[in-house]
Amino acid sequence: MASAAFQIEHRRPAARRAAPQVRVVQGGRYRMRRAREMARQAAVVLVVALLLGLITAIVASQARITELSGEIDAKNTELTEARTTFDYLTSQMDEIANMSNLGVVAEKQLGLVKSDPSQITYIQLENESVIERSESEAAKLLDDLRTAALSLIGNFDP
């Protein structure tokens, strides 16, 4: 009978194949790496979008500032012209209002004529003096018609 001893075979060990060590993990490193990469890409896209938004806002604000500066310059030009016109008209008014020039303006521009002292009549009235003007019959009739017409028109007004 054979002995129940352990037999050691002296064979040469067969060339071992390099078998990969495999670990079974749910999700594994591949999914985690992919998730991290996608998160990184999303962050980059978000940062780029934010920067583009800021650049667009800056460009739009600069355009608005330029537009408003142009409007301010136009208004300043109008203001300068208005001040020049005001100064000119003020000097013209001062020149006309000057007493020595007032007579010249009245004669030349308005066509007025200086009065002749012989045309002036002075009348001194006493306390109870009354001046009556004699009117002709036609003048009285016209005056009465005028008064009646005004009275009739006054009645029609609400």
PDB file of N, CA and C in Angstrom, residues 58-141:
ATOM      1  N   ILE A  58     -19.129  94.581 -20.236  1.00  0.00           N
ATOM      2  CA  ILE A  58     -18.177  95.700 -20.260  1.00  0.00           C
ATOM      3  C   ILE A  58     -18.230  96.424 -21.601  1.00  0.00           C
ATOM      4  N   VAL A  59     -18.285  95.668 -22.690  1.00  0.00           N
ATOM      5  CA  VAL A  59     -18.344  96.289 -24.020  1.00  0.00           C
ATOM      6  C   VAL A  59     -19.642  97.083 -24.173  1.00  0.00           C
ATOM      7  N   ALA A  60     -20.752  96.520 -23.698  1.00  0.00           N
ATOM      8  CA  ALA A  60     -22.041  97.226 -23.797  1.00  0.00           C
ATOM      9  C   ALA A  60     -22.027  98.499 -22.956  1.00  0.00           C
ATOM     10  N   SER A  61     -21.451  98.438 -21.760  1.00  0.00           N
ATOM     11  CA  SER A  61     -21.406  99.637 -20.923  1.00  0.00           C
ATOM     12  C   SER A  61     -20.496 100.709 -21.524  1.00  0.00           C
ATOM     13  N   GLN A  62     -19.400 100.294 -22.125  1.00  0.00           N
ATOM     14  CA  GLN A  62     -18.511 101.262 -22.775  1.00  0.00           C
ATOM     15  C   GLN A  62     -19.203 101.916 -23.972  1.00  0.00           C
ATOM     16  N   ALA A  63     -19.985 101.131 -24.709  1.00  0.00           N
ATOM     17  CA  ALA A  63     -20.722 101.698 -25.840  1.00  0.00           C
ATOM     18  C   ALA A  63     -21.743 102.717 -25.343  1.00  0.00           C
ATOM     19  N   ARG A  64     -22.436 102.398 -24.260  1.00  0.00           N
ATOM     20  CA  ARG A  64     -23.430 103.334 -23.687  1.00  0.00           C
ATOM     21  C   ARG A  64     -22.736 104.593 -23.172  1.00  0.00           C
ATOM     22  N   ILE A  65     -21.585 104.439 -22.538  1.00  0.00           N
ATOM     23  CA  ILE A  65     -20.828 105.597 -22.042  1.00  0.00           C
ATOM     24  C   ILE A  65     -20.420 106.493 -23.209  1.00  0.00           C
ATOM     25  N   THR A  66     -19.968 105.894 -24.297  1.00  0.00           N
ATOM     26  CA  THR A  66     -19.577 106.670 -25.474  1.00  0.00           C
ATOM     27  C   THR A  66     -20.776 107.414 -26.044  1.00  0.00           C
ATOM     28  N   GLU A  67     -21.918 106.736 -26.110  1.00  0.00           N
ATOM     29  CA  GLU A  67     -23.137 107.371 -26.626  1.00  0.00           C
ATOM     30  C   GLU A  67     -23.553 108.546 -25.746  1.00  0.00           C
ATOM     31  N   LEU A  68     -23.536 108.352 -24.439  1.00  0.00           N
ATOM     32  CA  LEU A  68     -23.925 109.426 -23.518  1.00  0.00           C
ATOM     33  C   LEU A  68     -22.921 110.578 -23.551  1.00  0.00           C
ATOM     34  N   SER A  69     -21.652 110.277 -23.741  1.00  0.00           N
ATOM     35  CA  SER A  69     -20.645 111.342 -23.851  1.00  0.00           C
ATOM     36  C   SER A  69     -20.907 112.197 -25.084  1.00  0.00           C
ATOM     37  N   GLY A  70     -21.303 111.566 -26.178  1.00  0.00           N
ATOM     38  CA  GLY A  70     -21.662 112.319 -27.383  1.00  0.00           C
ATOM     39  C   GLY A  70     -22.860 113.221 -27.144  1.00  0.00           C
ATOM     40  N   GLU A  71     -23.866 112.707 -26.431  1.00  0.00           N
ATOM     41  CA  GLU A  71     -25.041 113.527 -26.126  1.00  0.00           C
ATOM     42  C   GLU A  71     -24.659 114.694 -25.222  1.00  0.00           C
ATOM     43  N   ILE A  72     -23.792 114.450 -24.248  1.00  0.00           N
ATOM     44  CA  ILE A  72     -23.348 115.526 -23.355  1.00  0.00           C
ATOM     45  C   ILE A  72     -22.611 116.598 -24.143  1.00  0.00           C
ATOM     46  N   ASP A  73     -21.744 116.195 -25.060  1.00  0.00           N
ATOM     47  CA  ASP A  73     -21.026 117.171 -25.888  1.00  0.00           C
ATOM     48  C   ASP A  73     -21.988 117.998 -26.733  1.00  0.00           C
ATOM     49  N   ALA A  74     -23.011 117.346 -27.299  1.00  0.00           N
ATOM     50  CA  ALA A  74     -23.997 118.072 -28.113  1.00  0.00           C
ATOM     51  C   ALA A  74     -24.761 119.076 -27.257  1.00  0.00           C
ATOM     52  N   LYS A  75     -25.149 118.672 -26.055  1.00  0.00           N
ATOM     53  CA  LYS A  75     -25.885 119.575 -25.160  1.00  0.00           C
ATOM     54  C   LYS A  75     -24.992 120.721 -24.697  1.00  0.00           C
ATOM     55  N   ASN A  76     -23.715 120.445 -24.471  1.00  0.00           N
ATOM     56  CA  ASN A  76     -22.798 121.519 -24.085  1.00  0.00           C
ATOM     57  C   ASN A  76     -22.645 122.532 -25.220  1.00  0.00           C
ATOM     58  N   THR A  77     -22.626 122.045 -26.464  1.00  0.00           N
ATOM     59  CA  THR A  77     -22.548 122.943 -27.611  1.00  0.00           C
ATOM     60  C   THR A  77     -23.803 123.807 -27.684  1.00  0.00           C
ATOM     61  N   GLU A  78     -24.971 123.193 -27.496  1.00  0.00           N
ATOM     62  CA  GLU A  78     -26.225 123.961 -27.498  1.00  0.00           C
ATOM     63  C   GLU A  78     -26.223 124.993 -26.375  1.00  0.00           C
ATOM     64  N   LEU A  79     -25.735 124.598 -25.198  1.00  0.00           N
ATOM     65  CA  LEU A  79     -25.689 125.513 -24.065  1.00  0.00           C
ATOM     66  C   LEU A  79     -24.775 126.699 -24.359  1.00  0.00           C
ATOM     67  N   THR A  80     -23.640 126.441 -24.977  1.00  0.00           N
ATOM     68  CA  THR A  80     -22.714 127.520 -25.323  1.00  0.00           C
ATOM     69  C   THR A  80     -23.357 128.487 -26.319  1.00  0.00           C
ATOM     70  N   GLU A  81     -24.056 127.926 -27.321  1.00  0.00           N
ATOM     71  CA  GLU A  81     -24.740 128.782 -28.289  1.00  0.00           C
ATOM     72  C   GLU A  81     -25.838 129.596 -27.624  1.00  0.00           C
ATOM     73  N   ALA A  82     -26.580 128.989 -26.713  1.00  0.00           N
ATOM     74  CA  ALA A  82     -27.653 129.704 -26.009  1.00  0.00           C
ATOM     75  C   ALA A  82     -27.077 130.822 -25.142  1.00  0.00           C
ATOM     76  N   ARG A  83     -25.965 130.557 -24.487  1.00  0.00           N
ATOM     77  CA  ARG A  83     -25.337 131.602 -23.657  1.00  0.00           C
ATOM     78  C   ARG A  83     -24.844 132.762 -24.529  1.00  0.00           C
ATOM     79  N   THR A  84     -24.281 132.436 -25.690  1.00  0.00           N
ATOM     80  CA  THR A  84     -23.813 133.480 -26.596  1.00  0.00           C
ATOM     81  C   THR A  84     -24.988 134.335 -27.062  1.00  0.00           C
ATOM     82  N   THR A  85     -26.088 133.694 -27.434  1.00  0.00           N
ATOM     83  CA  THR A  85     -27.285 134.426 -27.855  1.00  0.00           C
ATOM     84  C   THR A  85     -27.823 135.274 -26.720  1.00  0.00           C
ATOM     85  N   PHE A  86     -27.846 134.717 -25.506  1.00  0.00           N
ATOM     86  CA  PHE A  86     -28.326 135.466 -24.350  1.00  0.00           C
ATOM     87  C   PHE A  86     -27.473 136.694 -24.099  1.00  0.00           C
ATOM     88  N   ASP A  87     -26.155 136.519 -24.153  1.00  0.00           N
ATOM     89  CA  ASP A  87     -25.257 137.656 -23.933  1.00  0.00           C
ATOM     90  C   ASP A  87     -25.463 138.734 -24.999  1.00  0.00           C
ATOM     91  N   TYR A  88     -25.624 138.320 -26.255  1.00  0.00           N
ATOM     92  CA  TYR A  88     -25.853 139.278 -27.334  1.00  0.00           C
ATOM     93  C   TYR A  88     -27.156 140.039 -27.108  1.00  0.00           C
ATOM     94  N   LEU A  89     -28.230 139.298 -26.803  1.00  0.00           N
ATOM     95  CA  LEU A  89     -29.530 139.960 -26.601  1.00  0.00           C
ATOM     96  C   LEU A  89     -29.523 140.855 -25.368  1.00  0.00           C
ATOM     97  N   THR A  90     -28.806 140.451 -24.334  1.00  0.00           N
ATOM     98  CA  THR A  90     -28.701 141.291 -23.137  1.00  0.00           C
ATOM     99  C   THR A  90     -27.976 142.591 -23.456  1.00  0.00           C
ATOM    100  N   SER A  91     -26.913 142.499 -24.233  1.00  0.00           N
ATOM    101  CA  SER A  91     -26.190 143.728 -24.589  1.00  0.00           C
ATOM    102  C   SER A  91     -27.054 144.622 -25.478  1.00  0.00           C
ATOM    103  N   GLN A  92     -27.829 144.032 -26.397  1.00  0.00           N
ATOM    104  CA  GLN A  92     -28.730 144.831 -27.238  1.00  0.00           C
ATOM    105  C   GLN A  92     -29.795 145.512 -26.387  1.00  0.00           C
ATOM    106  N   MET A  93     -30.354 144.778 -25.414  1.00  0.00           N
ATOM    107  CA  MET A  93     -31.379 145.362 -24.548  1.00  0.00           C
ATOM    108  C   MET A  93     -30.789 146.494 -23.709  1.00  0.00           C
ATOM    109  N   ASP A  94     -29.596 146.307 -23.184  1.00  0.00           N
ATOM    110  CA  ASP A  94     -28.958 147.369 -22.405  1.00  0.00           C
ATOM    111  C   ASP A  94     -28.704 148.601 -23.269  1.00  0.00           C
ATOM    112  N   GLU A  95     -28.302 148.367 -24.495  1.00  0.00           N
ATOM    113  CA  GLU A  95     -28.046 149.495 -25.402  1.00  0.00           C
ATOM    114  C   GLU A  95     -29.331 150.253 -25.714  1.00  0.00           C
ATOM    115  N   ILE A  96     -30.409 149.510 -25.973  1.00  0.00           N
ATOM    116  CA  ILE A  96     -31.691 150.151 -26.292  1.00  0.00           C
ATOM    117  C   ILE A  96     -32.258 150.854 -25.070  1.00  0.00           C
ATOM    118  N   ALA A  97     -32.118 150.255 -23.902  1.00  0.00           N
ATOM    119  CA  ALA A  97     -32.695 150.824 -22.683  1.00  0.00           C
ATOM    120  C   ALA A  97     -31.930 152.046 -22.188  1.00  0.00           C
ATOM    121  N   ASN A  98     -30.747 152.272 -22.690  1.00  0.00           N
ATOM    122  CA  ASN A  98     -29.992 153.448 -22.298  1.00  0.00           C
ATOM    123  C   ASN A  98     -30.766 154.694 -22.715  1.00  0.00           C
ATOM    124  N   MET A  99     -30.929 155.627 -21.812  1.00  0.00           N
ATOM    125  CA  MET A  99     -31.774 156.810 -22.045  1.00  0.00           C
ATOM    126  C   MET A  99     -31.326 157.626 -23.257  1.00  0.00           C
ATOM    127  N   SER A 100     -30.051 157.730 -23.480  1.00  0.00           N
ATOM    128  CA  SER A 100     -29.601 158.535 -24.611  1.00  0.00           C
ATOM    129  C   SER A 100     -29.943 157.853 -25.930  1.00  0.00           C
ATOM    130  N   ASN A 101     -29.947 156.544 -25.939  1.00  0.00           N
ATOM    131  CA  ASN A 101     -30.268 155.814 -27.160  1.00  0.00           C
ATOM    132  C   ASN A 101     -31.765 155.598 -27.334  1.00  0.00           C
ATOM    133  N   LEU A 102     -32.532 155.797 -26.286  1.00  0.00           N
ATOM    134  CA  LEU A 102     -33.962 155.549 -26.344  1.00  0.00           C
ATOM    135  C   LEU A 102     -34.640 156.463 -27.365  1.00  0.00           C
ATOM    136  N   GLY A 103     -34.248 157.699 -27.401  1.00  0.00           N
ATOM    137  CA  GLY A 103     -34.814 158.636 -28.379  1.00  0.00           C
ATOM    138  C   GLY A 103     -34.453 158.253 -29.803  1.00  0.00           C
ATOM    139  N   VAL A 104     -33.224 157.800 -30.024  1.00  0.00           N
ATOM    140  CA  VAL A 104     -32.783 157.399 -31.357  1.00  0.00           C
ATOM    141  C   VAL A 104     -33.573 156.184 -31.823  1.00  0.00           C
ATOM    142  N   VAL A 105     -33.772 155.205 -30.942  1.00  0.00           N
ATOM    143  CA  VAL A 105     -34.532 154.003 -31.293  1.00  0.00           C
ATOM    144  C   VAL A 105     -35.976 154.370 -31.597  1.00  0.00           C
ATOM    145  N   ALA A 106     -36.553 155.272 -30.799  1.00  0.00           N
ATOM    146  CA  ALA A 106     -37.942 155.674 -31.022  1.00  0.00           C
ATOM    147  C   ALA A 106     -38.097 156.379 -32.364  1.00  0.00           C
ATOM    148  N   GLU A 107     -37.153 157.205 -32.724  1.00  0.00           N
ATOM    149  CA  GLU A 107     -37.256 157.930 -33.990  1.00  0.00           C
ATOM    150  C   GLU A 107     -36.973 157.038 -35.192  1.00  0.00           C
ATOM    151  N   LYS A 108     -35.889 156.255 -35.142  1.00  0.00           N
ATOM    152  CA  LYS A 108     -35.469 155.507 -36.324  1.00  0.00           C
ATOM    153  C   LYS A 108     -36.234 154.203 -36.510  1.00  0.00           C
ATOM    154  N   GLN A 109     -36.396 153.424 -35.440  1.00  0.00           N
ATOM    155  CA  GLN A 109     -37.043 152.129 -35.594  1.00  0.00           C
ATOM    156  C   GLN A 109     -38.557 152.219 -35.503  1.00  0.00           C
ATOM    157  N   LEU A 110     -39.055 153.065 -34.620  1.00  0.00           N
ATOM    158  CA  LEU A 110     -40.509 153.142 -34.433  1.00  0.00           C
ATOM    159  C   LEU A 110     -41.151 154.261 -35.249  1.00  0.00           C
ATOM    160  N   GLY A 111     -40.361 155.152 -35.784  1.00  0.00           N
ATOM    161  CA  GLY A 111     -40.893 156.227 -36.622  1.00  0.00           C
ATOM    162  C   GLY A 111     -41.577 157.338 -35.845  1.00  0.00           C
ATOM    163  N   LEU A 112     -41.264 157.477 -34.575  1.00  0.00           N
ATOM    164  CA  LEU A 112     -41.875 158.536 -33.775  1.00  0.00           C
ATOM    165  C   LEU A 112     -41.167 159.858 -34.059  1.00  0.00           C
ATOM    166  N   VAL A 113     -41.902 160.930 -33.833  1.00  0.00           N
ATOM    167  CA  VAL A 113     -41.375 162.273 -34.086  1.00  0.00           C
ATOM    168  C   VAL A 113     -41.421 163.043 -32.779  1.00  0.00           C
ATOM    169  N   LYS A 114     -40.392 163.868 -32.552  1.00  0.00           N
ATOM    170  CA  LYS A 114     -40.371 164.684 -31.338  1.00  0.00           C
ATOM    171  C   LYS A 114     -41.487 165.724 -31.411  1.00  0.00           C
ATOM    172  N   SER A 115     -42.062 165.962 -30.275  1.00  0.00           N
ATOM    173  CA  SER A 115     -43.189 166.910 -30.251  1.00  0.00           C
ATOM    174  C   SER A 115     -42.675 168.344 -30.303  1.00  0.00           C
ATOM    175  N   ASP A 116     -43.488 169.168 -30.911  1.00  0.00           N
ATOM    176  CA  ASP A 116     -43.182 170.587 -31.020  1.00  0.00           C
ATOM    177  C   ASP A 116     -43.775 171.271 -29.787  1.00  0.00           C
ATOM    178  N   PRO A 117     -43.017 172.087 -29.101  1.00  0.00           N
ATOM    179  CA  PRO A 117     -43.557 172.735 -27.893  1.00  0.00           C
ATOM    180  C   PRO A 117     -44.799 173.577 -28.171  1.00  0.00           C
ATOM    181  N   SER A 118     -44.975 174.034 -29.402  1.00  0.00           N
ATOM    182  CA  SER A 118     -46.175 174.841 -29.701  1.00  0.00           C
ATOM    183  C   SER A 118     -47.430 173.973 -29.767  1.00  0.00           C
ATOM    184  N   GLN A 119     -47.250 172.653 -29.853  1.00  0.00           N
ATOM    185  CA  GLN A 119     -48.407 171.753 -29.925  1.00  0.00           C
ATOM    186  C   GLN A 119     -48.933 171.370 -28.549  1.00  0.00           C
ATOM    187  N   ILE A 120     -48.238 171.717 -27.511  1.00  0.00           N
ATOM    188  CA  ILE A 120     -48.635 171.324 -26.167  1.00  0.00           C
ATOM    189  C   ILE A 120     -49.460 172.437 -25.541  1.00  0.00           C
ATOM    190  N   THR A 121     -50.606 172.062 -24.992  1.00  0.00           N
ATOM    191  CA  THR A 121     -51.477 173.022 -24.303  1.00  0.00           C
ATOM    192  C   THR A 121     -51.673 172.511 -22.880  1.00  0.00           C
ATOM    193  N   TYR A 122     -51.414 173.363 -21.931  1.00  0.00           N
ATOM    194  CA  TYR A 122     -51.584 173.009 -20.534  1.00  0.00           C
ATOM    195  C   TYR A 122     -52.884 173.619 -20.033  1.00  0.00           C
ATOM    196  N   ILE A 123     -53.648 172.823 -19.308  1.00  0.00           N
ATOM    197  CA  ILE A 123     -54.918 173.286 -18.754  1.00  0.00           C
ATOM    198  C   ILE A 123     -54.884 173.034 -17.265  1.00  0.00           C
ATOM    199  N   GLN A 124     -55.287 174.045 -16.520  1.00  0.00           N
ATOM    200  CA  GLN A 124     -55.351 173.873 -15.088  1.00  0.00           C
ATOM    201  C   GLN A 124     -56.819 173.907 -14.701  1.00  0.00           C
ATOM    202  N   LEU A 125     -57.281 172.876 -14.014  1.00  0.00           N
ATOM    203  CA  LEU A 125     -58.675 172.769 -13.620  1.00  0.00           C
ATOM    204  C   LEU A 125     -58.818 173.127 -12.157  1.00  0.00           C
ATOM    205  N   GLU A 126     -59.893 173.775 -11.885  1.00  0.00           N
ATOM    206  CA  GLU A 126     -60.191 174.057 -10.485  1.00  0.00           C
ATOM    207  C   GLU A 126     -60.910 172.850  -9.920  1.00  0.00           C
ATOM    208  N   ASN A 127     -61.178 172.874  -8.642  1.00  0.00           N
ATOM    209  CA  ASN A 127     -61.791 171.717  -7.999  1.00  0.00           C
ATOM    210  C   ASN A 127     -63.140 171.344  -8.611  1.00  0.00           C
ATOM    211  N   GLU A 128     -63.950 172.329  -8.997  1.00  0.00           N
ATOM    212  CA  GLU A 128     -65.282 172.039  -9.483  1.00  0.00           C
ATOM    213  C   GLU A 128     -65.447 172.360 -10.955  1.00  0.00           C
ATOM    214  N   SER A 129     -64.387 172.457 -11.650  1.00  0.00           N
ATOM    215  CA  SER A 129     -64.480 172.752 -13.069  1.00  0.00           C
ATOM    216  C   SER A 129     -64.861 171.483 -13.824  1.00  0.00           C
ATOM    217  N   VAL A 130     -65.693 171.654 -14.832  1.00  0.00           N
ATOM    218  CA  VAL A 130     -66.124 170.541 -15.653  1.00  0.00           C
ATOM    219  C   VAL A 130     -65.940 170.948 -17.097  1.00  0.00           C
ATOM    220  N   ILE A 131     -65.413 170.045 -17.866  1.00  0.00           N
ATOM    221  CA  ILE A 131     -65.244 170.314 -19.287  1.00  0.00           C
ATOM    222  C   ILE A 131     -66.327 169.543 -20.011  1.00  0.00           C
ATOM    223  N   GLU A 132     -67.092 170.247 -20.801  1.00  0.00           N
ATOM    224  CA  GLU A 132     -68.140 169.620 -21.589  1.00  0.00           C
ATOM    225  C   GLU A 132     -67.794 169.776 -23.040  1.00  0.00           C
ATOM    226  N   ARG A 133     -68.022 168.723 -23.710  1.00  0.00           N
ATOM    227  CA  ARG A 133     -67.722 168.713 -25.119  1.00  0.00           C
ATOM    228  C   ARG A 133     -69.057 168.696 -25.855  1.00  0.00           C
ATOM    229  N   SER A 134     -69.197 169.581 -26.759  1.00  0.00           N
ATOM    230  CA  SER A 134     -70.464 169.616 -27.483  1.00  0.00           C
ATOM    231  C   SER A 134     -70.417 168.558 -28.571  1.00  0.00           C
ATOM    232  N   GLU A 135     -71.459 167.743 -28.603  1.00  0.00           N
ATOM    233  CA  GLU A 135     -71.517 166.681 -29.577  1.00  0.00           C
ATOM    234  C   GLU A 135     -72.616 166.966 -30.573  1.00  0.00           C
ATOM    235  N   SER A 136     -72.411 166.516 -31.733  1.00  0.00           N
ATOM    236  CA  SER A 136     -73.440 166.679 -32.752  1.00  0.00           C
ATOM    237  C   SER A 136     -74.493 165.586 -32.561  1.00  0.00           C
ATOM    238  N   GLU A 137     -75.626 165.765 -33.219  1.00  0.00           N
ATOM    239  CA  GLU A 137     -76.711 164.786 -33.112  1.00  0.00           C
ATOM    240  C   GLU A 137     -76.280 163.438 -33.670  1.00  0.00           C
ATOM    241  N   ALA A 138     -75.487 163.431 -34.719  1.00  0.00           N
ATOM    242  CA  ALA A 138     -75.042 162.170 -35.324  1.00  0.00           C
ATOM    243  C   ALA A 138     -74.117 161.416 -34.362  1.00  0.00           C
ATOM    244  N   ALA A 139     -73.244 162.113 -33.668  1.00  0.00           N
ATOM    245  CA  ALA A 139     -72.340 161.482 -32.722  1.00  0.00           C
ATOM    246  C   ALA A 139     -73.116 160.892 -31.562  1.00  0.00           C
ATOM    247  N   LYS A 140     -74.164 161.619 -31.099  1.00  0.00           N
ATOM    248  CA  LYS A 140     -74.990 161.105 -30.003  1.00  0.00           C
ATOM    249  C   LYS A 140     -75.731 159.841 -30.443  1.00  0.00           C
ATOM    250  N   LEU A 141     -76.251 159.860 -31.668  1.00  0.00           N
ATOM    251  CA  LEU A 141     -76.989 158.703 -32.174  1.00  0.00           C
ATOM    252  C   LEU A 141     -76.058 157.494 -32.303  1.00  0.00           C
TER     253      LEU A 141
END
